[in-house]
């Protein structure tokens, strides 16, 4: 098979690799589409030291089942079916895994991140059967690659306890912020505003039906007050810097929940008394429990409005190195670039 192999900072290329064979409990997929995530990009530039030479990245994916190993059938996992893959692999033995919270498993591995797992920027990929989530026929197949980032936003929004009566501020209008806003709407919130400095991204978020704020044009707290009629009762920070957490504190109500899903900085400086004396909570959110991934897959399969806007560009494997280089040079797309290992035609619809 052909795979996109990471060689080192800013160096990635297509190579021939042996076709993987499914062992017991494994499913072999022919990959249709894999989204390029910000973390892939940080791996590519070397900024994020979690990617290693020789590695095949890719964790936002959809494909067709080719073969099913021993003990891997069930839940519709049959050759020919379309499926997405939950990249978070728990040990399957600890209390967190038993509760379906694989993201809290101390021995968790993540497809696309762990160096020994050959992942989804390739023609073929193996996945543990329990991570393979079959999708119904008939939906645009490429949307299966959106389930992963949309699940990140769904978990963040659920972690913040977002409910219909909340006024919600989403900070950052990238794919994760977009996912948070869509999830807030899915949980019934009608008052949602997204803060994003990039014009193309604000336009996209508006196409999704959300109000936007440009944080560079004035005080964010005032702008949120104007947009929502009151301070935010829930904030989803999809940037994650001292500046955005500061904005979240200033623009939110007493008792507000602030979810830190963005990972823009390793360390934060924040106004501690704005947390204590206003009884605000800061809640961490990482990936998703398997149940929320499956719920998001079902939601995507129901063809909710707006998803068609979430893919900006489609490239084949041979054009993927150039797409990585463009993205690394700061070419900010409104939403996702998706790699089609079998070529971009014939997907979708
Ligand atoms: N916790 C998790 O499980 C998880 C999963 C995936 C990604 N992430 C993190 O989420 C963050 C967002 O991911 P993404 O793919 O959307 O990234 P992205 O870089 O594509 O988008 C971030 C957006 O934030 C905007 N921004 C920058 N400064 C801002 C400010 N002060 N106010 C408002 N907006 C601002 C940028 O213009 C950009 O559009 C990243 O830090 C990523 O590492 C976390
Ligand atoms: Zn991702
Ligand atoms: Zn475990």
mmCIF file of C-alpha atoms and ligand atoms in Angstrom:
data_model
loop_
_atom_site.group_PDB
_atom_site.id
_atom_site.type_symbol
_atom_site.label_atom_id
_atom_site.label_comp_id
_atom_site.label_asym_id
_atom_site.label_seq_id
_atom_site.Cartn_x
_atom_site.Cartn_y
_atom_site.Cartn_z
ATOM 1 C CA UNK A 1 0.000 0.000 0.000
ATOM 2 C CA UNK A 2 0.975 3.642 -0.303
ATOM 3 C CA UNK A 3 1.316 5.703 2.856
ATOM 4 C CA UNK A 4 2.301 9.230 3.775
ATOM 5 C CA UNK A 5 5.394 8.862 5.956
ATOM 6 C CA UNK A 6 6.747 11.493 8.336
ATOM 7 C CA UNK A 7 10.532 11.755 7.937
ATOM 8 C CA UNK A 8 11.296 14.683 10.226
ATOM 9 C CA UNK A 9 10.409 18.366 10.638
ATOM 10 C CA UNK A 10 8.753 19.710 7.465
ATOM 11 C CA UNK A 11 9.537 16.502 5.585
ATOM 12 C CA UNK A 12 6.810 14.062 4.666
ATOM 13 C CA UNK A 13 6.504 11.812 1.594
ATOM 14 C CA UNK A 14 4.602 8.958 -0.012
ATOM 15 C CA UNK A 15 6.187 5.510 0.368
ATOM 16 C CA UNK A 16 5.303 1.923 -0.343
ATOM 17 C CA UNK A 17 4.583 -0.113 2.822
ATOM 18 C CA UNK A 18 3.522 -3.757 3.221
ATOM 19 C CA UNK A 19 -0.258 -4.265 3.205
ATOM 20 C CA UNK A 20 -1.367 -4.810 6.818
ATOM 21 C CA UNK A 21 -3.258 -8.018 7.647
ATOM 22 C CA UNK A 22 -5.936 -8.139 10.335
ATOM 23 C CA UNK A 23 -5.072 -10.253 13.387
ATOM 24 C CA UNK A 24 -7.575 -11.418 16.002
ATOM 25 C CA UNK A 25 -9.863 -8.597 17.103
ATOM 26 C CA UNK A 26 -8.760 -6.329 14.243
ATOM 27 C CA UNK A 27 -10.490 -4.806 11.243
ATOM 28 C CA UNK A 28 -8.776 -3.801 8.000
ATOM 29 C CA UNK A 29 -10.097 -0.659 6.322
ATOM 30 C CA UNK A 30 -9.466 0.825 2.900
ATOM 31 C CA UNK A 31 -9.222 4.517 3.775
ATOM 32 C CA UNK A 32 -11.505 6.880 1.888
ATOM 33 C CA UNK A 33 -10.708 10.187 3.570
ATOM 34 C CA UNK A 34 -8.573 11.459 6.450
ATOM 35 C CA UNK A 35 -8.675 15.029 7.731
ATOM 36 C CA UNK A 36 -5.512 16.997 8.479
ATOM 37 C CA UNK A 37 -5.702 18.077 12.115
ATOM 38 C CA UNK A 38 -3.814 20.931 13.791
ATOM 39 C CA UNK A 39 -1.928 18.318 15.820
ATOM 40 C CA UNK A 40 -0.766 16.568 12.619
ATOM 41 C CA UNK A 41 0.520 19.925 11.467
ATOM 42 C CA UNK A 42 2.365 20.576 14.735
ATOM 43 C CA UNK A 43 3.820 17.088 14.408
ATOM 44 C CA UNK A 44 4.864 17.853 10.837
ATOM 45 C CA UNK A 45 6.662 21.091 11.778
ATOM 46 C CA UNK A 46 8.366 19.373 14.721
ATOM 47 C CA UNK A 47 6.766 21.826 17.147
ATOM 48 C CA UNK A 48 5.000 18.899 18.801
ATOM 49 C CA UNK A 49 7.647 16.300 19.672
ATOM 50 C CA UNK A 50 5.108 13.475 19.865
ATOM 51 C CA UNK A 51 5.573 12.464 16.189
ATOM 52 C CA UNK A 52 8.573 10.337 15.128
ATOM 53 C CA UNK A 53 10.440 9.666 11.852
ATOM 54 C CA UNK A 54 8.979 6.691 9.998
ATOM 55 C CA UNK A 55 5.525 7.299 11.476
ATOM 56 C CA UNK A 56 2.285 7.347 9.465
ATOM 57 C CA UNK A 57 -0.074 9.873 11.083
ATOM 58 C CA UNK A 58 -3.822 10.449 10.561
ATOM 59 C CA UNK A 59 -6.655 10.022 13.072
ATOM 60 C CA UNK A 60 -9.737 11.743 11.557
ATOM 61 C CA UNK A 61 -10.785 9.066 9.162
ATOM 62 C CA UNK A 62 -13.407 7.102 7.296
ATOM 63 C CA UNK A 63 -13.055 4.042 5.086
ATOM 64 C CA UNK A 64 -14.587 0.821 3.896
ATOM 65 C CA UNK A 65 -14.104 -2.452 5.708
ATOM 66 C CA UNK A 66 -11.981 -4.851 3.625
ATOM 67 C CA UNK A 67 -11.484 -7.742 6.033
ATOM 68 C CA UNK A 68 -12.433 -8.663 9.559
ATOM 69 C CA UNK A 69 -10.056 -10.685 11.777
ATOM 70 C CA UNK A 70 -11.052 -13.502 14.119
ATOM 71 C CA UNK A 71 -13.445 -12.352 16.870
ATOM 72 C CA UNK A 72 -13.806 -8.931 15.243
ATOM 73 C CA UNK A 73 -17.251 -9.260 13.647
ATOM 74 C CA UNK A 74 -20.447 -7.795 15.150
ATOM 75 C CA UNK A 75 -22.119 -4.374 15.239
ATOM 76 C CA UNK A 76 -22.322 -4.384 11.438
ATOM 77 C CA UNK A 77 -18.571 -4.820 10.887
ATOM 78 C CA UNK A 78 -18.701 -6.583 7.533
ATOM 79 C CA UNK A 79 -16.653 -6.189 4.342
ATOM 80 C CA UNK A 80 -17.955 -3.349 2.193
ATOM 81 C CA UNK A 81 -19.456 -1.314 5.044
ATOM 82 C CA UNK A 82 -18.455 2.316 5.574
ATOM 83 C CA UNK A 83 -16.932 2.975 8.977
ATOM 84 C CA UNK A 84 -15.173 5.644 10.981
ATOM 85 C CA UNK A 85 -12.596 4.886 13.656
ATOM 86 C CA UNK A 86 -12.434 6.127 17.228
ATOM 87 C CA UNK A 87 -8.678 6.711 17.564
ATOM 88 C CA UNK A 88 -8.613 6.486 21.371
ATOM 89 C CA UNK A 89 -7.617 2.945 22.332
ATOM 90 C CA UNK A 90 -8.042 2.041 25.994
ATOM 91 C CA UNK A 91 -6.430 -0.968 27.687
ATOM 92 C CA UNK A 92 -9.894 -2.528 27.974
ATOM 93 C CA UNK A 93 -9.147 -3.716 31.501
ATOM 94 C CA UNK A 94 -9.173 -0.748 33.892
ATOM 95 C CA UNK A 95 -12.165 0.843 35.656
ATOM 96 C CA UNK A 96 -12.149 3.831 33.263
ATOM 97 C CA UNK A 97 -12.302 1.552 30.213
ATOM 98 C CA UNK A 98 -15.078 -0.490 31.842
ATOM 99 C CA UNK A 99 -16.995 2.782 32.243
ATOM 100 C CA UNK A 100 -16.403 3.676 28.577
ATOM 101 C CA UNK A 101 -14.073 6.567 29.455
ATOM 102 C CA UNK A 102 -11.100 5.344 27.458
ATOM 103 C CA UNK A 103 -9.785 8.924 27.310
ATOM 104 C CA UNK A 104 -9.061 8.577 31.054
ATOM 105 C CA UNK A 105 -7.322 5.203 30.727
ATOM 106 C CA UNK A 106 -3.788 5.514 32.129
ATOM 107 C CA UNK A 107 -2.574 3.162 29.367
ATOM 108 C CA UNK A 108 -4.509 4.786 26.514
ATOM 109 C CA UNK A 109 -2.984 4.962 23.054
ATOM 110 C CA UNK A 110 -4.152 7.185 20.239
ATOM 111 C CA UNK A 111 -4.181 6.192 16.570
ATOM 112 C CA UNK A 112 -2.251 8.803 14.614
ATOM 113 C CA UNK A 113 -0.251 9.855 17.654
ATOM 114 C CA UNK A 114 1.495 6.716 18.937
ATOM 115 C CA UNK A 115 4.525 5.998 16.785
ATOM 116 C CA UNK A 116 4.012 2.226 16.565
ATOM 117 C CA UNK A 117 0.489 2.513 15.144
ATOM 118 C CA UNK A 118 0.479 2.856 11.353
ATOM 119 C CA UNK A 119 -2.423 5.264 10.917
ATOM 120 C CA UNK A 120 -4.835 6.800 8.442
ATOM 121 C CA UNK A 121 -2.776 8.800 5.920
ATOM 122 C CA UNK A 122 -2.460 5.531 3.982
ATOM 123 C CA UNK A 123 -4.445 3.384 1.590
ATOM 124 C CA UNK A 124 -5.086 0.751 4.268
ATOM 125 C CA UNK A 125 -5.274 0.792 8.062
ATOM 126 C CA UNK A 126 -5.890 -1.682 10.861
ATOM 127 C CA UNK A 127 -8.034 -0.786 13.855
ATOM 128 C CA UNK A 128 -9.224 -2.686 16.928
ATOM 129 C CA UNK A 129 -12.779 -3.908 16.261
ATOM 130 C CA UNK A 130 -14.300 -2.045 19.211
ATOM 131 C CA UNK A 131 -12.957 1.258 17.819
ATOM 132 C CA UNK A 132 -14.593 0.750 14.418
ATOM 133 C CA UNK A 133 -17.969 2.481 14.203
ATOM 134 C CA UNK A 134 -20.054 1.473 11.190
ATOM 135 C CA UNK A 135 -21.932 4.272 9.417
ATOM 136 C CA UNK A 136 -25.140 3.939 7.445
ATOM 137 C CA UNK A 137 -24.986 3.794 3.652
ATOM 138 C CA UNK A 138 -26.202 6.856 1.831
ATOM 139 C CA UNK A 139 -24.587 9.658 3.806
ATOM 140 C CA UNK A 140 -21.733 11.573 2.151
ATOM 141 C CA UNK A 141 -18.889 9.201 2.949
ATOM 142 C CA UNK A 142 -16.307 11.933 3.527
ATOM 143 C CA UNK A 143 -18.368 13.244 6.456
ATOM 144 C CA UNK A 144 -17.171 10.194 8.366
ATOM 145 C CA UNK A 145 -13.803 11.954 8.700
ATOM 146 C CA UNK A 146 -15.531 14.776 10.609
ATOM 147 C CA UNK A 147 -16.825 12.523 13.388
ATOM 148 C CA UNK A 148 -13.523 12.726 15.307
ATOM 149 C CA UNK A 149 -13.149 16.532 15.528
ATOM 150 C CA UNK A 150 -16.902 16.919 16.045
ATOM 151 C CA UNK A 151 -16.650 14.480 18.975
ATOM 152 C CA UNK A 152 -13.964 16.671 20.569
ATOM 153 C CA UNK A 153 -16.389 19.605 20.504
ATOM 154 C CA UNK A 154 -19.274 17.468 21.730
ATOM 155 C CA UNK A 155 -17.319 16.179 24.724
ATOM 156 C CA UNK A 156 -16.099 19.678 25.612
ATOM 157 C CA UNK A 157 -19.645 21.017 25.451
ATOM 158 C CA UNK A 158 -21.046 18.133 27.504
ATOM 159 C CA UNK A 159 -18.220 18.554 30.014
ATOM 160 C CA UNK A 160 -19.348 22.168 30.422
ATOM 161 C CA UNK A 161 -22.899 20.978 31.098
ATOM 162 C CA UNK A 162 -24.234 23.207 28.322
ATOM 163 C CA UNK A 163 -28.037 23.316 28.420
ATOM 164 C CA UNK A 164 -30.778 25.213 26.539
ATOM 165 C CA UNK A 165 -30.844 28.160 28.970
ATOM 166 C CA UNK A 166 -27.123 28.842 28.727
ATOM 167 C CA UNK A 167 -25.551 31.806 26.997
ATOM 168 C CA UNK A 168 -22.518 30.266 25.313
ATOM 169 C CA UNK A 169 -19.270 31.894 24.210
ATOM 170 C CA UNK A 170 -16.968 29.836 22.004
ATOM 171 C CA UNK A 171 -13.440 31.242 21.780
ATOM 172 C CA UNK A 172 -11.713 30.292 18.507
ATOM 173 C CA UNK A 173 -13.451 29.560 15.211
ATOM 174 C CA UNK A 174 -11.167 26.770 13.945
ATOM 175 C CA UNK A 175 -12.423 23.213 13.437
ATOM 176 C CA UNK A 176 -12.605 22.595 17.200
ATOM 177 C CA UNK A 177 -14.416 25.879 17.894
ATOM 178 C CA UNK A 178 -16.786 25.093 15.003
ATOM 179 C CA UNK A 179 -17.397 21.666 16.569
ATOM 180 C CA UNK A 180 -18.075 23.252 19.980
ATOM 181 C CA UNK A 181 -20.610 25.702 18.553
ATOM 182 C CA UNK A 182 -22.410 22.941 16.631
ATOM 183 C CA UNK A 183 -22.454 20.777 19.762
ATOM 184 C CA UNK A 184 -23.873 23.611 21.880
ATOM 185 C CA UNK A 185 -26.710 23.938 19.385
ATOM 186 C CA UNK A 186 -27.152 20.168 19.382
ATOM 187 C CA UNK A 187 -27.544 20.319 23.191
ATOM 188 C CA UNK A 188 -30.284 22.902 22.802
ATOM 189 C CA UNK A 189 -28.440 26.194 23.385
ATOM 190 C CA UNK A 190 -29.826 28.924 21.152
ATOM 191 C CA UNK A 191 -27.666 31.781 22.374
ATOM 192 C CA UNK A 192 -24.200 30.997 21.019
ATOM 193 C CA UNK A 193 -21.537 33.463 19.890
ATOM 194 C CA UNK A 194 -18.104 32.634 18.479
ATOM 195 C CA UNK A 195 -15.064 34.877 18.913
ATOM 196 C CA UNK A 196 -12.574 34.564 16.043
ATOM 197 C CA UNK A 197 -10.112 37.089 14.569
ATOM 198 C CA UNK A 198 -9.841 35.433 11.115
ATOM 199 C CA UNK A 199 -12.292 36.832 8.572
ATOM 200 C CA UNK A 200 -12.683 33.654 6.482
ATOM 201 C CA UNK A 201 -13.341 31.628 9.614
ATOM 202 C CA UNK A 202 -15.883 34.140 10.925
ATOM 203 C CA UNK A 203 -17.692 33.956 7.553
ATOM 204 C CA UNK A 204 -17.788 30.168 7.775
ATOM 205 C CA UNK A 205 -19.097 30.227 11.364
ATOM 206 C CA UNK A 206 -21.807 32.660 10.242
ATOM 207 C CA UNK A 207 -22.741 30.269 7.414
ATOM 208 C CA UNK A 208 -23.234 27.649 10.117
ATOM 209 C CA UNK A 209 -25.779 30.027 11.626
ATOM 210 C CA UNK A 210 -23.851 31.495 14.577
ATOM 211 C CA UNK A 211 -23.211 35.084 15.588
ATOM 212 C CA UNK A 212 -19.543 36.069 15.603
ATOM 213 C CA UNK A 213 -17.258 38.547 17.304
ATOM 214 C CA UNK A 214 -13.900 39.842 16.114
ATOM 215 C CA UNK A 215 -11.868 39.990 19.350
ATOM 216 C CA UNK A 216 -9.385 42.443 17.800
ATOM 217 C CA UNK A 217 -11.978 45.178 17.376
ATOM 218 C CA UNK A 218 -12.844 45.906 21.001
ATOM 219 C CA UNK A 219 -13.305 44.653 24.524
ATOM 220 C CA UNK A 220 -14.520 41.059 24.378
ATOM 221 C CA UNK A 221 -16.671 41.291 27.525
ATOM 222 C CA UNK A 222 -18.572 44.260 26.038
ATOM 223 C CA UNK A 223 -19.007 42.498 22.707
ATOM 224 C CA UNK A 224 -20.298 39.336 24.407
ATOM 225 C CA UNK A 225 -22.726 41.399 26.489
ATOM 226 C CA UNK A 226 -23.997 43.020 23.272
ATOM 227 C CA UNK A 227 -24.315 39.711 21.404
ATOM 228 C CA UNK A 228 -25.866 37.613 24.172
ATOM 229 C CA UNK A 229 -27.632 40.273 26.233
ATOM 230 C CA UNK A 230 -25.734 39.122 29.337
ATOM 231 C CA UNK A 231 -22.344 37.583 30.182
ATOM 232 C CA UNK A 232 -21.726 34.009 29.068
ATOM 233 C CA UNK A 233 -22.804 31.312 31.513
ATOM 234 C CA UNK A 234 -20.640 28.765 29.679
ATOM 235 C CA UNK A 235 -17.412 29.346 27.738
ATOM 236 C CA UNK A 236 -15.730 26.835 25.463
ATOM 237 C CA UNK A 237 -12.120 27.918 25.006
ATOM 238 C CA UNK A 238 -10.957 26.288 21.775
ATOM 239 C CA UNK A 239 -7.685 28.252 21.744
ATOM 240 C CA UNK A 240 -6.234 27.725 25.223
ATOM 241 C CA UNK A 241 -3.838 30.575 25.923
ATOM 242 C CA UNK A 242 -3.511 32.927 28.906
ATOM 243 C CA UNK A 243 -5.134 35.593 26.789
ATOM 244 C CA UNK A 244 -8.192 33.516 25.895
ATOM 245 C CA UNK A 245 -8.660 32.142 29.421
ATOM 246 C CA UNK A 246 -8.464 35.760 30.621
ATOM 247 C CA UNK A 247 -11.098 36.694 28.049
ATOM 248 C CA UNK A 248 -13.245 33.765 29.209
ATOM 249 C CA UNK A 249 -13.078 34.968 32.810
ATOM 250 C CA UNK A 250 -13.878 38.584 31.937
ATOM 251 C CA UNK A 251 -16.748 37.762 29.575
ATOM 252 C CA UNK A 252 -18.498 35.212 31.804
ATOM 253 C CA UNK A 253 -21.036 35.398 34.623
ATOM 254 C CA UNK A 254 -20.679 34.513 38.283
ATOM 255 C CA UNK A 255 -20.671 30.732 38.597
ATOM 256 C CA UNK A 256 -19.825 30.251 34.907
ATOM 257 C CA UNK A 257 -18.270 27.039 33.595
ATOM 258 C CA UNK A 258 -15.191 27.514 31.414
ATOM 259 C CA UNK A 259 -14.079 24.476 29.436
ATOM 260 C CA UNK A 260 -10.427 24.337 28.454
ATOM 261 C CA UNK A 261 -10.336 22.219 25.294
ATOM 262 C CA UNK A 262 -7.848 24.345 23.340
ATOM 263 C CA UNK A 263 -4.226 23.429 23.952
ATOM 264 C CA UNK A 264 -2.531 26.573 22.678
ATOM 265 C CA UNK A 265 -0.146 26.888 25.661
ATOM 266 C CA UNK A 266 1.504 24.413 27.988
ATOM 267 C CA UNK A 267 1.221 26.847 30.868
ATOM 268 C CA UNK A 268 -1.295 29.537 31.703
ATOM 269 C CA UNK A 269 -1.266 32.639 33.853
ATOM 270 C CA UNK A 270 -4.707 33.574 35.081
ATOM 271 C CA UNK A 271 -6.474 35.942 37.464
ATOM 272 C CA UNK A 272 -7.036 33.465 40.292
ATOM 273 C CA UNK A 273 -9.512 35.640 42.184
ATOM 274 C CA UNK A 274 -11.692 35.798 39.068
ATOM 275 C CA UNK A 275 -12.045 32.052 39.555
ATOM 276 C CA UNK A 276 -12.453 31.882 43.353
ATOM 277 C CA UNK A 277 -14.532 34.922 44.233
ATOM 278 C CA UNK A 278 -16.891 34.454 41.290
ATOM 279 C CA UNK A 279 -17.064 30.678 41.791
ATOM 280 C CA UNK A 280 -16.213 29.980 38.174
ATOM 281 C CA UNK A 281 -15.116 26.468 37.256
ATOM 282 C CA UNK A 282 -12.361 25.648 34.816
ATOM 283 C CA UNK A 283 -12.928 22.213 33.328
ATOM 284 C CA UNK A 284 -10.398 20.247 31.275
ATOM 285 C CA UNK A 285 -11.608 18.258 28.270
ATOM 286 C CA UNK A 286 -9.620 15.769 26.208
ATOM 287 C CA UNK A 287 -10.925 13.737 23.268
ATOM 288 C CA UNK A 288 -14.139 11.882 24.247
ATOM 289 C CA UNK A 289 -15.550 8.760 25.840
ATOM 290 C CA UNK A 290 -16.452 6.033 23.304
ATOM 291 C CA UNK A 291 -20.192 6.594 23.887
ATOM 292 C CA UNK A 292 -19.928 10.256 22.860
ATOM 293 C CA UNK A 293 -17.937 9.294 19.758
ATOM 294 C CA UNK A 294 -20.719 6.877 18.758
ATOM 295 C CA UNK A 295 -23.402 9.473 19.510
ATOM 296 C CA UNK A 296 -21.560 11.938 17.295
ATOM 297 C CA UNK A 297 -21.312 9.338 14.509
ATOM 298 C CA UNK A 298 -25.095 8.872 14.716
ATOM 299 C CA UNK A 299 -25.605 12.615 14.651
ATOM 300 C CA UNK A 300 -23.370 13.009 11.567
ATOM 301 C CA UNK A 301 -25.283 10.173 9.898
ATOM 302 C CA UNK A 302 -28.515 12.117 10.495
ATOM 303 C CA UNK A 303 -27.124 14.762 8.086
ATOM 304 C CA UNK A 304 -27.391 17.817 10.346
ATOM 305 C CA UNK A 305 -27.363 21.172 8.643
ATOM 306 C CA UNK A 306 -24.014 22.833 8.035
ATOM 307 C CA UNK A 307 -21.695 19.828 7.759
ATOM 308 C CA UNK A 308 -21.239 20.378 4.030
ATOM 309 C CA UNK A 309 -19.332 23.588 4.901
ATOM 310 C CA UNK A 310 -16.767 21.830 7.098
ATOM 311 C CA UNK A 311 -14.514 20.499 4.344
ATOM 312 C CA UNK A 312 -12.609 23.183 2.451
ATOM 313 C CA UNK A 313 -10.308 21.246 0.215
ATOM 314 C CA UNK A 314 -9.661 17.677 -0.926
ATOM 315 C CA UNK A 315 -6.274 16.304 -2.006
ATOM 316 C CA UNK A 316 -4.896 12.907 -3.040
ATOM 317 C CA UNK A 317 -1.931 11.279 -1.287
ATOM 318 C CA UNK A 318 0.585 12.682 -3.804
ATOM 319 C CA UNK A 319 -0.608 16.243 -3.177
ATOM 320 C CA UNK A 320 -0.723 15.824 0.593
ATOM 321 C CA UNK A 321 2.941 16.851 1.241
ATOM 322 C CA UNK A 322 2.265 20.151 -0.509
ATOM 323 C CA UNK A 323 -0.941 20.632 1.506
ATOM 324 C CA UNK A 324 1.016 20.114 4.749
ATOM 325 C CA UNK A 325 3.653 22.627 3.586
ATOM 326 C CA UNK A 326 0.983 25.189 2.693
ATOM 327 C CA UNK A 327 -0.769 24.791 6.033
ATOM 328 C CA UNK A 328 2.549 25.010 7.902
ATOM 329 C CA UNK A 329 3.382 28.251 6.119
ATOM 330 C CA UNK A 330 0.306 29.774 7.723
ATOM 331 C CA UNK A 331 -2.210 29.347 4.914
ATOM 332 C CA UNK A 332 -5.260 29.314 7.210
ATOM 333 C CA UNK A 333 -8.173 27.446 5.688
ATOM 334 C CA UNK A 334 -11.664 28.191 6.943
ATOM 335 C CA UNK A 335 -12.127 24.563 7.954
ATOM 336 C CA UNK A 336 -10.558 21.221 6.997
ATOM 337 C CA UNK A 337 -8.274 19.908 4.276
ATOM 338 C CA UNK A 338 -9.013 16.234 3.775
ATOM 339 C CA UNK A 339 -6.638 13.682 2.198
ATOM 340 C CA UNK A 340 -8.146 10.997 -0.033
ATOM 341 C CA UNK A 341 -5.630 8.106 -0.259
ATOM 342 C CA UNK A 342 -7.516 6.538 -3.205
ATOM 343 C CA UNK A 343 -7.768 9.920 -4.944
ATOM 344 C CA UNK A 344 -10.293 12.688 -4.235
ATOM 345 C CA UNK A 345 -12.800 11.597 -6.847
ATOM 346 C CA UNK A 346 -15.511 9.112 -6.168
ATOM 347 C CA UNK A 347 -15.865 10.094 -2.516
ATOM 348 C CA UNK A 348 -18.698 12.118 -1.063
ATOM 349 C CA UNK A 349 -22.299 11.518 -2.043
HETATM 350 N N1 LIG B 1 -8.561 18.766 24.090
HETATM 351 C C1 LIG B 1 -8.622 18.020 22.995
HETATM 352 O O1 LIG B 1 -9.018 16.865 23.026
HETATM 353 C C2 LIG B 1 -8.223 18.626 21.696
HETATM 354 C C3 LIG B 1 -8.446 17.922 20.505
HETATM 355 C C4 LIG B 1 -8.121 18.529 19.293
HETATM 356 C C5 LIG B 1 -7.552 19.791 19.289
HETATM 357 N N2 LIG B 1 -7.312 20.436 20.474
HETATM 358 C C6 LIG B 1 -6.750 21.801 20.514
HETATM 359 O O2 LIG B 1 -7.799 22.713 20.253
HETATM 360 C C7 LIG B 1 -7.242 23.922 19.736
HETATM 361 C C8 LIG B 1 -8.041 24.347 18.515
HETATM 362 O O3 LIG B 1 -7.897 23.399 17.468
HETATM 363 P P1 LIG B 1 -8.227 23.820 15.958
HETATM 364 O O4 LIG B 1 -7.952 22.641 15.122
HETATM 365 O O5 LIG B 1 -9.542 24.491 15.888
HETATM 366 O O6 LIG B 1 -7.042 24.895 15.770
HETATM 367 P P2 LIG B 1 -6.869 26.105 14.752
HETATM 368 O O7 LIG B 1 -5.504 26.626 14.993
HETATM 369 O O8 LIG B 1 -7.261 25.691 13.376
HETATM 370 O O9 LIG B 1 -7.940 27.187 15.230
HETATM 371 C C9 LIG B 1 -7.729 28.062 16.298
HETATM 372 C C10 LIG B 1 -8.482 29.347 15.971
HETATM 373 O O10 LIG B 1 -8.391 30.224 17.084
HETATM 374 C C11 LIG B 1 -8.308 31.539 16.589
HETATM 375 N N3 LIG B 1 -7.747 32.416 17.635
HETATM 376 C C12 LIG B 1 -6.450 32.681 17.916
HETATM 377 N N4 LIG B 1 -6.369 33.576 18.925
HETATM 378 C C13 LIG B 1 -7.633 33.876 19.287
HETATM 379 C C14 LIG B 1 -8.201 34.734 20.272
HETATM 380 N N5 LIG B 1 -7.440 35.460 21.087
HETATM 381 N N6 LIG B 1 -9.535 34.796 20.364
HETATM 382 C C15 LIG B 1 -10.333 34.060 19.538
HETATM 383 N N7 LIG B 1 -9.844 33.232 18.592
HETATM 384 C C16 LIG B 1 -8.516 33.135 18.466
HETATM 385 C C17 LIG B 1 -7.418 31.409 15.360
HETATM 386 O O11 LIG B 1 -7.586 32.493 14.471
HETATM 387 C C18 LIG B 1 -7.907 30.089 14.765
HETATM 388 O O12 LIG B 1 -8.940 30.281 13.811
HETATM 389 C C19 LIG B 1 -5.775 23.622 19.465
HETATM 390 O O13 LIG B 1 -5.004 24.164 20.528
HETATM 391 C C20 LIG B 1 -5.715 22.117 19.486
HETATM 392 O O14 LIG B 1 -4.453 21.638 19.898
HETATM 393 C C21 LIG B 1 -7.658 19.887 21.657
HETATM 394 ZN ZN1 LIG B 2 -7.457 15.817 15.548
HETATM 395 ZN ZN1 LIG B 3 -7.924 1.200 30.455
#
